[in-house]
Coordinates of C-alpha atoms and ligand atoms in Angstrom, one line a residue:
Chain A
M288 CA 95.8 107.7 61.8
K289 CA 95.4 106.3 65.3
N290 CA 98.1 104.4 66.1
K291 CA 96.8 100.2 65.7
F292 CA 98.6 98.5 63.5
E293 CA 96.6 95.4 64.5
L294 CA 94.0 96.5 62.6
L295 CA 95.9 97.7 59.7
F296 CA 96.9 94.0 59.5
T297 CA 93.4 93.0 59.9
T298 CA 91.9 95.2 57.4
L299 CA 94.9 94.5 54.6
G300 CA 94.3 91.5 54.9
L301 CA 90.1 91.7 54.8
L302 CA 91.4 93.2 51.4
S303 CA 93.5 90.9 50.1
L304 CA 91.4 88.4 50.7
I305 CA 88.4 90.3 48.4
G306 CA 91.6 90.6 45.6
G307 CA 92.4 87.4 45.8
M308 CA 88.8 85.8 45.3
F309 CA 88.4 88.6 42.7
F310 CA 91.1 87.3 40.7
G311 CA 90.5 83.2 41.8
V312 CA 87.0 84.3 39.9
I313 CA 88.9 85.6 36.6
A314 CA 90.6 82.5 36.6
S315 CA 88.1 80.0 36.6
L316 CA 86.4 81.9 34.1
Q317 CA 89.7 81.6 31.8
F318 CA 89.4 77.8 32.9
V319 CA 86.3 77.6 31.0
Y320 CA 86.2 80.8 28.6
P321 CA 89.5 80.0 27.1
G322 CA 90.8 83.8 25.9
F323 CA 88.3 86.0 28.4
L324 CA 90.3 89.1 29.6
E325 CA 93.8 88.3 27.5
S326 CA 95.5 91.6 29.2
I327 CA 95.8 89.3 32.3
P328 CA 96.1 85.8 31.5
F329 CA 95.8 82.6 33.8
Y330 CA 99.5 82.5 34.5
K331 CA 99.3 85.6 36.0
T332 CA 95.9 85.4 37.7
R333 CA 96.5 82.2 38.9
P334 CA 99.5 83.4 41.1
L335 CA 98.0 86.9 41.9
H336 CA 94.8 85.0 43.4
V337 CA 97.0 82.5 45.3
S338 CA 99.3 84.7 46.5
L339 CA 96.8 87.3 47.8
I340 CA 94.8 84.6 49.7
V341 CA 98.0 83.5 51.2
A342 CA 98.6 86.8 52.0
W343 CA 95.6 87.1 53.5
I344 CA 95.8 84.0 55.7
F345 CA 98.9 85.4 57.4
L346 CA 97.8 89.5 57.4
S347 CA 95.0 88.6 59.6
S348 CA 96.5 85.6 61.8
I349 CA 99.6 87.9 62.7
G350 CA 97.4 90.9 63.3
G351 CA 95.1 88.6 65.5
I352 CA 98.1 87.1 67.1
Y353 CA 99.8 90.6 68.1
Y354 CA 96.3 92.3 69.4
Y355 CA 95.3 88.7 71.7
L356 CA 98.7 88.0 73.2
P357 CA 99.3 91.5 75.0
N358 CA 95.6 92.5 76.0
Y359 CA 94.7 88.7 76.8
N360 CA 97.4 88.7 79.2
N361 CA 97.0 91.9 80.7
I362 CA 101.0 92.9 79.7
K363 CA 102.3 94.8 77.2
L364 CA 103.6 94.0 73.8
H365 CA 107.3 94.2 73.7
S366 CA 107.7 96.9 71.3
R367 CA 104.8 98.6 69.2
F368 CA 107.6 100.1 66.9
L369 CA 108.7 96.9 65.7
G370 CA 105.1 95.9 65.5
I371 CA 104.9 98.7 63.1
L372 CA 108.1 97.7 61.4
H373 CA 107.4 94.4 60.5
F374 CA 103.8 96.3 59.2
S375 CA 105.9 98.3 56.5
I376 CA 107.7 95.4 55.0
F377 CA 104.9 93.4 54.8
L378 CA 102.9 96.0 53.1
F379 CA 106.2 96.8 50.7
T380 CA 107.1 93.4 49.7
G381 CA 103.5 92.5 49.2
I382 CA 103.1 95.7 46.7
L383 CA 106.6 94.6 44.9
I384 CA 105.4 90.8 44.2
L385 CA 102.1 92.4 43.0
I386 CA 104.4 94.9 40.4
C387 CA 106.3 91.9 39.6
Y388 CA 103.0 89.6 38.4
F389 CA 101.6 92.1 36.4
L390 CA 104.7 92.8 34.7
G391 CA 105.1 89.0 34.3
E392 CA 108.0 88.6 36.3
F393 CA 107.8 85.6 38.3
G394 CA 109.5 82.7 40.5
G395 CA 107.7 80.1 38.3
R396 CA 107.3 77.9 41.5
E397 CA 104.5 76.6 42.6
Y398 CA 102.1 78.4 45.5
W399 CA 103.6 81.4 46.6
E400 CA 106.2 82.3 44.2
F401 CA 108.1 85.4 43.2
P402 CA 111.6 86.2 42.2
P403 CA 113.9 85.1 44.9
I404 CA 115.5 88.2 46.5
L405 CA 112.2 89.0 47.8
A406 CA 112.2 86.3 49.9
I407 CA 114.7 88.1 52.2
P408 CA 112.4 91.0 52.9
I409 CA 109.8 88.3 54.3
F410 CA 112.3 86.3 56.2
V411 CA 113.7 89.3 57.8
S412 CA 109.9 90.3 58.6
W413 CA 109.4 86.9 59.8
I414 CA 112.5 87.4 62.6
I415 CA 111.2 90.6 64.0
F416 CA 107.8 89.0 64.4
G417 CA 109.0 86.3 66.3
W418 CA 111.6 88.3 68.1
N419 CA 108.9 90.5 69.3
Y420 CA 106.6 87.3 69.7
F421 CA 108.6 85.5 72.1
K422 CA 110.2 88.4 73.8
T423 CA 106.1 89.6 74.6
A424 CA 105.1 85.7 75.5
F425 CA 108.5 85.5 78.2
K426 CA 106.7 87.8 80.2
T427 CA 103.3 86.0 80.8
A428 CA 103.2 83.1 83.7
S429 CA 105.4 80.1 82.2
N430 CA 102.6 77.6 82.0
W431 CA 101.5 78.9 78.6
P432 CA 98.3 77.4 77.4
V433 CA 98.1 75.5 74.3
Y434 CA 97.7 78.3 71.8
M435 CA 100.7 80.6 72.9
W436 CA 102.4 77.3 72.2
M437 CA 100.4 76.5 68.3
W438 CA 101.8 80.2 67.3
A439 CA 105.2 79.9 68.8
T440 CA 105.6 76.9 66.9
G441 CA 103.9 78.5 63.6
I442 CA 106.4 81.0 63.6
F443 CA 109.7 78.5 64.4
F444 CA 108.4 76.4 61.5
F445 CA 107.7 79.2 59.3
L446 CA 111.2 80.7 59.8
F447 CA 113.1 76.7 59.2
T448 CA 110.7 76.0 56.3
F449 CA 110.7 79.0 54.2
S450 CA 114.6 78.8 54.6
E451 CA 114.0 75.0 53.3
A452 CA 111.8 75.8 50.4
Y453 CA 115.3 78.1 48.8
L454 CA 117.5 75.1 49.3
W455 CA 117.1 74.7 45.5
L456 CA 118.9 77.8 45.0
L457 CA 122.0 75.6 45.9
P458 CA 124.0 73.7 44.3
Q459 CA 123.5 70.5 45.4
F460 CA 120.0 70.5 44.9
K461 CA 119.3 72.3 41.6
G462 CA 121.2 69.5 39.8
N463 CA 118.7 67.2 40.6
V464 CA 114.9 67.4 39.6
I465 CA 113.6 64.9 41.4
K466 CA 115.4 66.0 44.7
E467 CA 114.6 69.5 44.1
L468 CA 111.0 68.3 43.7
T469 CA 111.0 66.8 46.5
L470 CA 112.5 69.0 49.1
Q471 CA 110.2 71.6 47.8
W472 CA 106.7 69.8 48.7
K473 CA 108.8 68.9 52.1
A474 CA 109.0 72.4 52.8
Y475 CA 105.4 74.0 51.2
G476 CA 103.6 70.7 52.9
A477 CA 105.3 72.0 56.6
L478 CA 105.0 75.4 55.7
V479 CA 101.0 75.1 54.8
G480 CA 101.3 73.1 58.7
S481 CA 102.7 76.3 60.0
W482 CA 100.3 78.8 59.2
N483 CA 98.1 76.1 60.3
M484 CA 99.2 76.5 63.7
L485 CA 98.4 79.9 63.8
V486 CA 95.1 79.9 62.7
Y487 CA 94.2 76.6 64.9
G488 CA 95.7 78.6 67.8
T489 CA 93.3 81.6 67.0
A490 CA 90.3 79.3 67.1
I491 CA 91.2 77.6 70.3
F492 CA 91.9 81.2 71.3
L493 CA 88.7 82.7 70.8
M494 CA 86.7 79.8 71.5
E495 CA 88.0 80.3 75.3
K496 CA 87.3 83.7 75.1
I497 CA 83.7 83.5 74.4
K498 CA 82.6 80.7 76.1
K499 CA 85.0 82.6 78.8
N500 CA 86.2 79.1 79.7
S501 CA 89.8 79.0 80.2
H502 CA 90.1 75.3 80.8
I503 CA 89.5 74.8 76.8
G504 CA 93.0 75.8 75.7
R505 CA 94.9 74.1 79.3
S506 CA 93.4 70.4 79.0
K507 CA 95.3 67.7 78.2
I508 CA 93.8 67.0 75.2
A509 CA 94.0 69.9 73.9
F510 CA 98.0 69.3 74.1
L511 CA 98.0 65.8 72.9
M512 CA 95.8 67.3 69.5
Y513 CA 98.8 69.8 69.0
F514 CA 101.3 67.4 69.4
L515 CA 99.8 64.9 66.8
G516 CA 99.3 68.1 64.7
L517 CA 103.0 68.4 65.0
I518 CA 103.9 65.4 64.0
N519 CA 101.9 65.5 61.1
L520 CA 103.4 68.9 60.5
M521 CA 106.6 67.3 60.3
F522 CA 106.5 64.1 58.9
G523 CA 103.1 64.3 56.8
W524 CA 103.7 66.0 53.7
A525 CA 104.9 63.3 51.7
H526 CA 101.6 62.1 50.7
H527 CA 102.1 64.7 47.6
I528 CA 104.6 62.8 46.3
Y529 CA 103.5 59.2 46.2
N530 CA 104.1 59.5 42.6
V531 CA 107.7 61.1 42.3
P532 CA 110.4 58.0 42.6
T533 CA 111.8 59.1 45.9
A534 CA 112.6 56.3 48.7
M535 CA 109.9 54.0 49.8
W536 CA 110.8 54.6 53.2
I537 CA 109.7 58.1 53.4
R538 CA 106.4 57.5 51.4
Y539 CA 105.5 55.0 54.0
L540 CA 106.3 56.5 56.9
A541 CA 103.9 59.8 55.5
Y542 CA 101.3 57.1 55.3
L543 CA 101.2 56.2 58.7
V544 CA 101.8 59.2 60.1
S545 CA 98.7 60.7 57.9
M546 CA 96.7 57.6 59.0
S547 CA 97.2 59.0 62.8
E548 CA 95.0 61.7 61.9
L549 CA 92.1 59.1 62.1
I550 CA 92.5 59.8 66.0
I551 CA 91.2 63.8 65.4
L552 CA 88.4 62.4 63.2
A553 CA 87.6 60.1 66.1
K554 CA 87.9 62.8 68.7
I555 CA 85.7 65.2 66.6
I556 CA 82.6 62.7 66.0
Y557 CA 83.3 61.8 69.9
N558 CA 82.7 65.1 71.1
W559 CA 79.9 65.9 68.4
K560 CA 76.7 65.9 70.0
K561 CA 78.1 67.5 73.1
S562 CA 79.5 70.4 71.2
L563 CA 75.8 70.6 69.1
T564 CA 74.1 71.0 72.1
E565 CA 76.6 73.7 73.3
S566 CA 76.7 75.4 70.5
V567 CA 72.7 75.8 69.3
K568 CA 73.4 78.3 72.6
D569 CA 75.6 80.6 71.2
F570 CA 74.9 80.5 67.5
N571 CA 73.6 84.1 67.4
I572 CA 77.4 85.4 68.4
L573 CA 78.8 86.1 64.8
P574 CA 82.6 85.5 65.7
Y575 CA 81.1 81.9 67.2
K576 CA 79.2 80.9 63.9
F577 CA 82.1 81.0 62.0
L578 CA 83.6 78.3 64.6
V579 CA 80.7 76.4 64.5
A580 CA 81.2 76.5 60.5
S581 CA 85.1 75.5 60.5
D582 CA 84.0 72.6 62.9
I583 CA 82.2 71.1 59.8
W584 CA 84.8 72.1 57.5
I585 CA 87.2 70.2 59.1
L586 CA 85.2 67.5 59.4
L587 CA 84.4 67.3 55.9
N588 CA 88.3 67.7 54.3
L589 CA 90.0 65.8 56.9
I590 CA 87.6 63.0 55.7
L591 CA 89.2 63.5 52.6
A592 CA 92.4 64.4 53.3
L593 CA 92.4 60.9 54.9
L594 CA 91.3 59.3 51.5
L595 CA 94.0 61.3 49.7
S596 CA 96.7 59.5 52.2
V597 CA 95.8 56.2 51.0
P598 CA 98.3 55.5 47.8
A599 CA 95.6 53.4 46.1
I600 CA 93.4 56.2 46.3
N601 CA 96.5 59.0 45.8
M602 CA 97.1 57.6 42.3
Y603 CA 93.7 58.5 40.6
T604 CA 93.3 61.9 42.9
H605 CA 96.7 63.3 42.2
G606 CA 96.9 65.7 39.6
T607 CA 93.3 66.2 39.4
H608 CA 90.8 68.7 40.9
I609 CA 90.4 67.0 43.4
T610 CA 93.9 68.4 45.0
V611 CA 92.1 72.0 44.1
A612 CA 89.3 70.5 46.3
H613 CA 91.5 69.4 49.2
A614 CA 93.5 73.0 49.0
M615 CA 90.7 75.6 48.6
G616 CA 88.3 73.5 50.9
S617 CA 90.6 73.9 53.8
T618 CA 91.8 77.1 53.0
I619 CA 88.2 78.2 52.8
G620 CA 85.9 76.2 55.2
I621 CA 88.4 75.6 57.8
N622 CA 91.1 78.8 57.9
T623 CA 89.0 81.3 56.2
M624 CA 86.2 80.7 58.5
I625 CA 88.4 80.5 61.5
L626 CA 90.1 83.8 60.9
L627 CA 86.3 85.8 59.4
A628 CA 85.7 84.9 63.2
S629 CA 89.2 86.5 64.3
C630 CA 88.2 89.4 62.2
L631 CA 84.7 90.2 63.4
F632 CA 85.8 89.5 67.5
L633 CA 89.3 92.0 67.0
I634 CA 87.4 94.8 64.7
D635 CA 84.4 94.7 67.8
K636 CA 86.6 94.9 70.2
I637 CA 89.2 97.7 68.9
T638 CA 86.6 99.5 67.2
K639 CA 83.8 99.2 69.8
I640 CA 81.3 100.6 66.9
E641 CA 77.9 98.8 66.6
Y642 CA 76.8 97.0 63.7
T643 CA 73.1 98.0 62.5
S644 CA 70.7 95.2 62.2
S645 CA 70.7 95.6 58.6
E646 CA 74.6 94.9 58.4
I647 CA 74.1 92.3 60.8
K648 CA 71.4 90.9 59.1
T649 CA 73.6 91.2 55.3
I650 CA 76.5 89.4 57.4
K651 CA 73.9 86.3 58.1
Y652 CA 72.8 85.6 54.7
G653 CA 76.6 86.0 53.6
Y654 CA 76.9 83.3 55.9
T655 CA 74.1 81.1 54.9
F656 CA 74.9 81.4 50.9
L657 CA 79.0 81.1 51.7
N658 CA 78.4 77.6 53.4
I659 CA 75.9 76.3 50.6
F660 CA 77.7 77.9 48.1
L661 CA 81.2 76.4 49.1
L662 CA 80.0 73.4 49.1
I663 CA 78.6 73.5 46.1
F664 CA 82.0 74.4 44.9
W665 CA 83.8 71.8 46.7
V666 CA 81.6 68.9 45.3
S667 CA 82.5 70.0 42.1
L668 CA 85.7 69.7 42.2
I669 CA 85.5 66.3 43.8
I670 CA 83.6 65.3 40.5
A671 CA 85.3 67.0 38.4
G672 CA 88.8 65.1 39.6
T673 CA 87.0 61.5 39.9
I674 CA 86.2 62.0 36.0
K675 CA 89.5 62.5 35.3
G676 CA 91.7 60.0 37.6
Q677 CA 89.1 57.5 35.9
D678 CA 89.7 58.6 32.8
V679 CA 93.5 59.0 33.1
I680 CA 94.1 55.7 34.5
N681 CA 91.3 53.1 33.6
N682 CA 90.1 54.5 30.2
Q683 CA 93.7 56.5 29.2
L684 CA 91.8 59.3 27.7
S685 CA 93.6 61.8 26.1
F686 CA 93.9 65.5 28.1
Q687 CA 91.8 67.3 25.6
E688 CA 89.3 64.4 25.4
I689 CA 88.9 64.7 29.7
M690 CA 88.7 68.5 29.6
T691 CA 85.9 68.4 27.4
K692 CA 84.0 65.9 29.5
I693 CA 84.9 68.2 32.6
N694 CA 83.8 71.4 31.1
P695 CA 80.5 71.6 32.3
I696 CA 81.1 70.6 36.0
L697 CA 83.9 73.5 35.8
I698 CA 81.4 75.6 34.4
V699 CA 79.2 74.9 38.0
F700 CA 82.8 75.3 39.9
S701 CA 83.1 78.7 38.2
I702 CA 79.3 80.0 39.2
S703 CA 79.5 78.5 42.5
G704 CA 82.8 80.3 42.9
I705 CA 81.2 83.8 41.7
G706 CA 78.6 82.5 44.9
V707 CA 81.9 82.6 47.3
F708 CA 82.5 85.5 46.5
L709 CA 79.8 87.6 47.1
S710 CA 78.7 85.9 49.8
I711 CA 82.6 86.6 51.5
L712 CA 81.9 90.3 50.6
A713 CA 78.6 90.5 52.2
I714 CA 80.4 89.2 55.0
T715 CA 83.5 91.5 55.1
I716 CA 82.2 95.2 54.0
Y717 CA 80.6 96.7 57.0
P718 CA 83.6 95.2 59.1
I719 CA 86.1 97.0 56.5
K720 CA 83.8 100.1 56.8
K721 CA 83.9 100.0 60.2
S722 CA 87.6 99.6 60.8
L723 CA 88.5 101.8 57.9
I724 CA 86.3 104.8 59.4
F725 CA 88.0 103.9 62.8
L726 CA 91.4 104.2 61.1
F727 CA 91.0 107.3 59.2
N728 CA 88.4 109.4 61.6
K729 CA 90.5 109.0 65.5
Chain B
M152 CA 100.4 68.0 81.5
S153 CA 103.5 69.8 83.3
R154 CA 105.4 72.6 81.6
K155 CA 108.5 70.2 81.7
T156 CA 106.9 67.5 80.2
K157 CA 105.6 69.4 77.1
Q158 CA 108.8 71.2 76.5
I159 CA 110.6 67.6 76.5
I160 CA 108.0 66.1 74.3
F161 CA 108.5 69.2 72.0
F162 CA 112.6 69.2 72.0
A163 CA 112.3 65.5 71.4
L164 CA 109.9 65.9 68.4
L165 CA 112.5 68.8 66.8
S166 CA 115.3 66.6 67.4
Q167 CA 113.6 63.9 65.2
F168 CA 112.5 66.4 62.8
L169 CA 116.1 67.6 62.2
I170 CA 117.5 64.2 62.0
Y171 CA 115.2 63.0 59.6
S172 CA 115.2 66.2 57.4
L173 CA 118.9 65.4 57.0
F174 CA 118.2 61.5 56.5
V175 CA 115.7 62.9 53.6
Y176 CA 118.2 65.6 51.6
K177 CA 121.0 62.4 51.9
S178 CA 118.3 59.3 50.1
I179 CA 117.7 61.5 47.4
P180 CA 118.8 61.2 44.7
I181 CA 118.6 57.2 44.3
N182 CA 121.2 56.3 41.6
N183 CA 121.7 59.2 40.4
V184 CA 117.6 59.6 38.9
G185 CA 116.2 62.8 37.8
T186 CA 120.2 64.6 37.6
L187 CA 120.1 67.6 35.2
S188 CA 122.6 68.4 32.7
V189 CA 124.1 71.9 32.5
N190 CA 121.8 73.2 29.9
S191 CA 119.1 71.7 31.5
Q192 CA 119.5 73.3 34.6
K193 CA 119.4 76.4 32.5
G194 CA 116.3 75.3 31.0
K195 CA 114.5 74.9 34.6
L196 CA 115.3 78.3 34.8
I197 CA 113.4 79.5 31.8
F198 CA 110.5 77.1 32.7
Q199 CA 110.2 78.9 35.7
K200 CA 110.8 82.4 34.0
Y201 CA 107.5 81.7 31.9
N202 CA 105.7 80.1 34.8
C203 CA 105.1 77.2 32.6
I204 CA 104.0 75.5 36.4
A205 CA 100.8 78.1 37.0
C206 CA 99.3 76.1 33.9
H207 CA 101.0 72.6 33.9
Q208 CA 102.2 69.7 35.9
L209 CA 105.1 67.8 36.5
Y210 CA 104.8 64.6 38.9
G211 CA 101.2 66.0 39.6
L212 CA 102.6 69.0 40.9
G213 CA 101.0 72.6 39.6
G214 CA 98.3 73.9 37.8
Y215 CA 95.7 72.1 36.2
M216 CA 94.9 74.1 33.0
G217 CA 97.1 72.1 30.9
P218 CA 98.5 68.7 30.5
D219 CA 101.2 67.0 33.0
L220 CA 104.5 67.5 31.1
T221 CA 106.7 64.8 33.1
N222 CA 106.7 62.2 29.7
V223 CA 105.9 64.6 27.4
M224 CA 109.7 63.7 25.5
N225 CA 109.2 60.0 25.7
T226 CA 105.3 59.5 24.6
K227 CA 104.5 57.9 21.5
G228 CA 103.6 60.5 19.1
K229 CA 105.3 63.6 21.3
G230 CA 108.6 64.7 21.6
K231 CA 111.1 67.5 21.0
D232 CA 109.6 68.6 17.6
Y233 CA 106.4 67.9 19.1
V234 CA 106.8 70.4 22.2
R235 CA 108.8 73.0 20.2
A236 CA 105.5 73.8 18.0
F237 CA 103.4 74.6 20.8
I238 CA 105.8 76.4 22.4
T239 CA 106.7 78.2 19.3
S240 CA 102.6 78.7 18.3
G241 CA 101.0 78.4 21.8
T242 CA 97.0 77.3 21.5
A243 CA 93.6 78.9 22.2
K244 CA 94.5 78.2 26.2
M245 CA 98.3 78.4 25.9
P246 CA 99.7 81.6 24.9
N247 CA 103.0 82.2 22.5
F248 CA 105.5 83.3 24.8
H249 CA 107.4 84.4 21.7
I250 CA 110.6 82.1 23.1
P251 CA 113.5 83.0 21.5
Q252 CA 115.0 80.1 19.6
E253 CA 117.9 79.4 22.2
E254 CA 115.8 79.5 25.3
I255 CA 113.4 77.0 23.7
E256 CA 116.0 74.7 22.8
L257 CA 116.9 74.6 26.7
L258 CA 113.4 74.3 27.5
V259 CA 113.3 71.4 25.6
S260 CA 116.6 70.1 27.1
Y261 CA 114.9 70.4 30.2
L262 CA 112.0 68.6 29.3
E263 CA 114.1 65.8 28.2
D264 CA 115.9 65.6 31.4
V265 CA 112.3 65.4 33.6
S266 CA 111.2 62.7 31.1
K267 CA 113.8 60.6 31.9
S268 CA 113.8 60.3 35.5
G269 CA 110.3 58.5 35.8
V270 CA 106.8 58.4 35.3
S271 CA 103.4 60.0 35.6
P272 CA 100.6 59.7 35.9
T273 CA 101.2 56.2 36.8
V274 CA 98.7 53.7 35.1
D275 CA 100.3 50.4 35.5
F276 CA 100.0 49.8 39.3
D277 CA 98.5 46.8 41.7
I278 CA 96.6 47.9 44.2
N279 CA 97.6 46.1 48.0
K280 CA 95.5 45.0 50.8
D281 CA 97.0 47.5 53.4
G282 CA 96.1 50.3 50.7
T283 CA 99.5 50.6 49.2
V284 CA 100.6 50.1 45.5
T285 CA 103.3 48.5 43.7
I286 CA 104.1 50.1 40.5
N287 CA 104.8 48.1 37.5
K288 CA 107.5 49.1 35.5
Ligands
HEM942 C1 88.8 82.3 50.7 C2 88.6 82.1 49.1 C3 90.0 81.3 48.4 C4 90.5 80.6 49.1 C5 91.3 80.6 50.6 C6 91.4 79.7 48.1 C7 92.9 79.3 48.1 C8 93.1 78.5 46.7 C9 94.6 77.9 46.6 C10 95.4 77.9 48.1 C11 94.2 77.2 45.6 C12 95.7 76.3 45.1 C13 95.1 75.2 44.6 C14 96.0 74.2 44.4 O1 97.1 74.0 43.2 O2 96.0 72.9 44.4 C15 93.6 78.0 44.4 C16 93.4 77.5 43.1 C17 92.7 78.0 42.6 N1 91.0 78.9 43.2 FE1 91.0 79.7 44.7 N2 90.9 80.2 46.7 C18 89.4 80.3 47.4 C19 88.4 81.3 46.6 C20 88.3 81.0 45.1 C21 87.2 81.6 44.2 C22 85.8 82.3 44.7 C23 87.4 81.3 43.2 C24 86.5 81.4 41.8 C25 85.6 80.3 41.3 C26 88.9 80.3 43.2 C27 89.2 79.7 41.7 C28 90.4 78.7 42.2 C29 91.2 78.7 40.7 C30 90.7 78.6 39.1 C31 92.7 78.0 41.1 C32 93.5 77.3 40.3 C33 93.5 76.0 39.9 C34 94.1 75.3 39.2 O3 95.1 75.3 39.5 O4 93.9 75.0 38.0 N3 89.4 80.3 44.0 N4 92.8 78.9 45.6

């Protein structure tokens, strides 16, 4: 096997994406058909789904960074050995986590959860990544483009917030449920912010390379947006916990910070027309298509996120499927679109194997259907959440009454979810085939 | 923007963030709201061991297959026996984990302390002009 660990990261990422979606589909069917696939119940399929999806986001963004950083700066990666070590730890820990889930050993926490001991190898692997990144990055010209700042920030804040997420093991924290919950969401909010830094950095990098315009990553506006994103990563998490009894100032500050994202919204709308005419020109470039789609999904999800951050609206939407719409809408519409663009770009560059015209056709169909199904998927979750929010607060219906009412909508959600799964399968199957051929033949 | 300017902005934000984090850690709990007894702390670990949060929420956070459990102990018609019944028999959607009796009591203790800590979902509130809300006690 050729020594191409960047491609290993990317390929394993794509496989995790497929596995993760597979469990998502099962989980959604269990929602509407209780008893479906009892051997892997919902409390296993949900963490399998979420953890494999988180693995996809990290693996594919890390694979990209390992490849882009040295190859587009004409320098050598500080240590390929450490890169391979990083991959091995990731793979090994990942397999252990999956085994734990199947055995019914959970961390029992939201999102990225596994027995706490496994956090140690993950932490070590990020130290290795950080070391390799900074050692390489400091060899380049001193004035970094914005995406190098973003990648550095993502790595740094991952380490910070990942540690923070384990403060609950300390006696000062675990003795109080409010303190513990608040900190967990402070940490997870920023953890998501940290992977967004890796992903958005990748998007700007790709834009620059596809457009062959190195000004994109160095403009003043790019840096202003970066700092605004950073402020949100640091201080904007508290909209998750408006209804947890914490200090008022934490909530007011978060509300204020969230609203600063209106500036980003304004910028996107302002640039819309210009970028639209430009995008028509390059729309046949595959990775570029995905970047354009991510732009549209940024707009939709930003509007939703801004609404959810208004406390008066949050009271209704919190604890409903609107939260799931927000989570999946952005991880699929934004993160996955960008990372698919990156995978297509990177696999092309490394393997140099061309797609046949029917393969390209399949990918393009996958792309169109992905966007259509995702829209249905997202809207159905929003509708289900709106009904629940109103029924809980205005009509004070019981849980069972509400679930019966939204069941038909959740069926639409499930079916469109299968559509999302099949579309992404159509997009990824040939790139995966290409990289497997490359990895095992050369 | 020069490299120096960027570095200054970055480190200024970072130091603000560190100070802010310490303030957040320090400012909770307020009046010891949410304190867990020793048994409840054990109960919390049991709650995590069976991954109840995959289907349930506390303060609206968690999975959405089942109901929010924040106030299951102090809602009219629910309470200890109600909770014990659910845990020991399960439902069509909720598995029966065959949890040993002493673990069930720890879970009950944990959920009791959670119920005392606050209210979720909040249904009684007034909306202010700036989009914030005042929660009626
Ligand atoms: C790229 C694809 C996907 C990504 C990135 C993704 C991401 C996520 C994330 C982050 C969550 C946690 C949401 C929360 O707790 O608020 C989640 C939950 C979930 N996802 Fe996905 N997802 C994807 C595809 C799918 C598909 C195709 C389905 C099938 C219908 C699906 C079904 C579910 C279900 C049922 C949940 C649990 C909701 C609950 O807690 O009740 N997902 N997903």
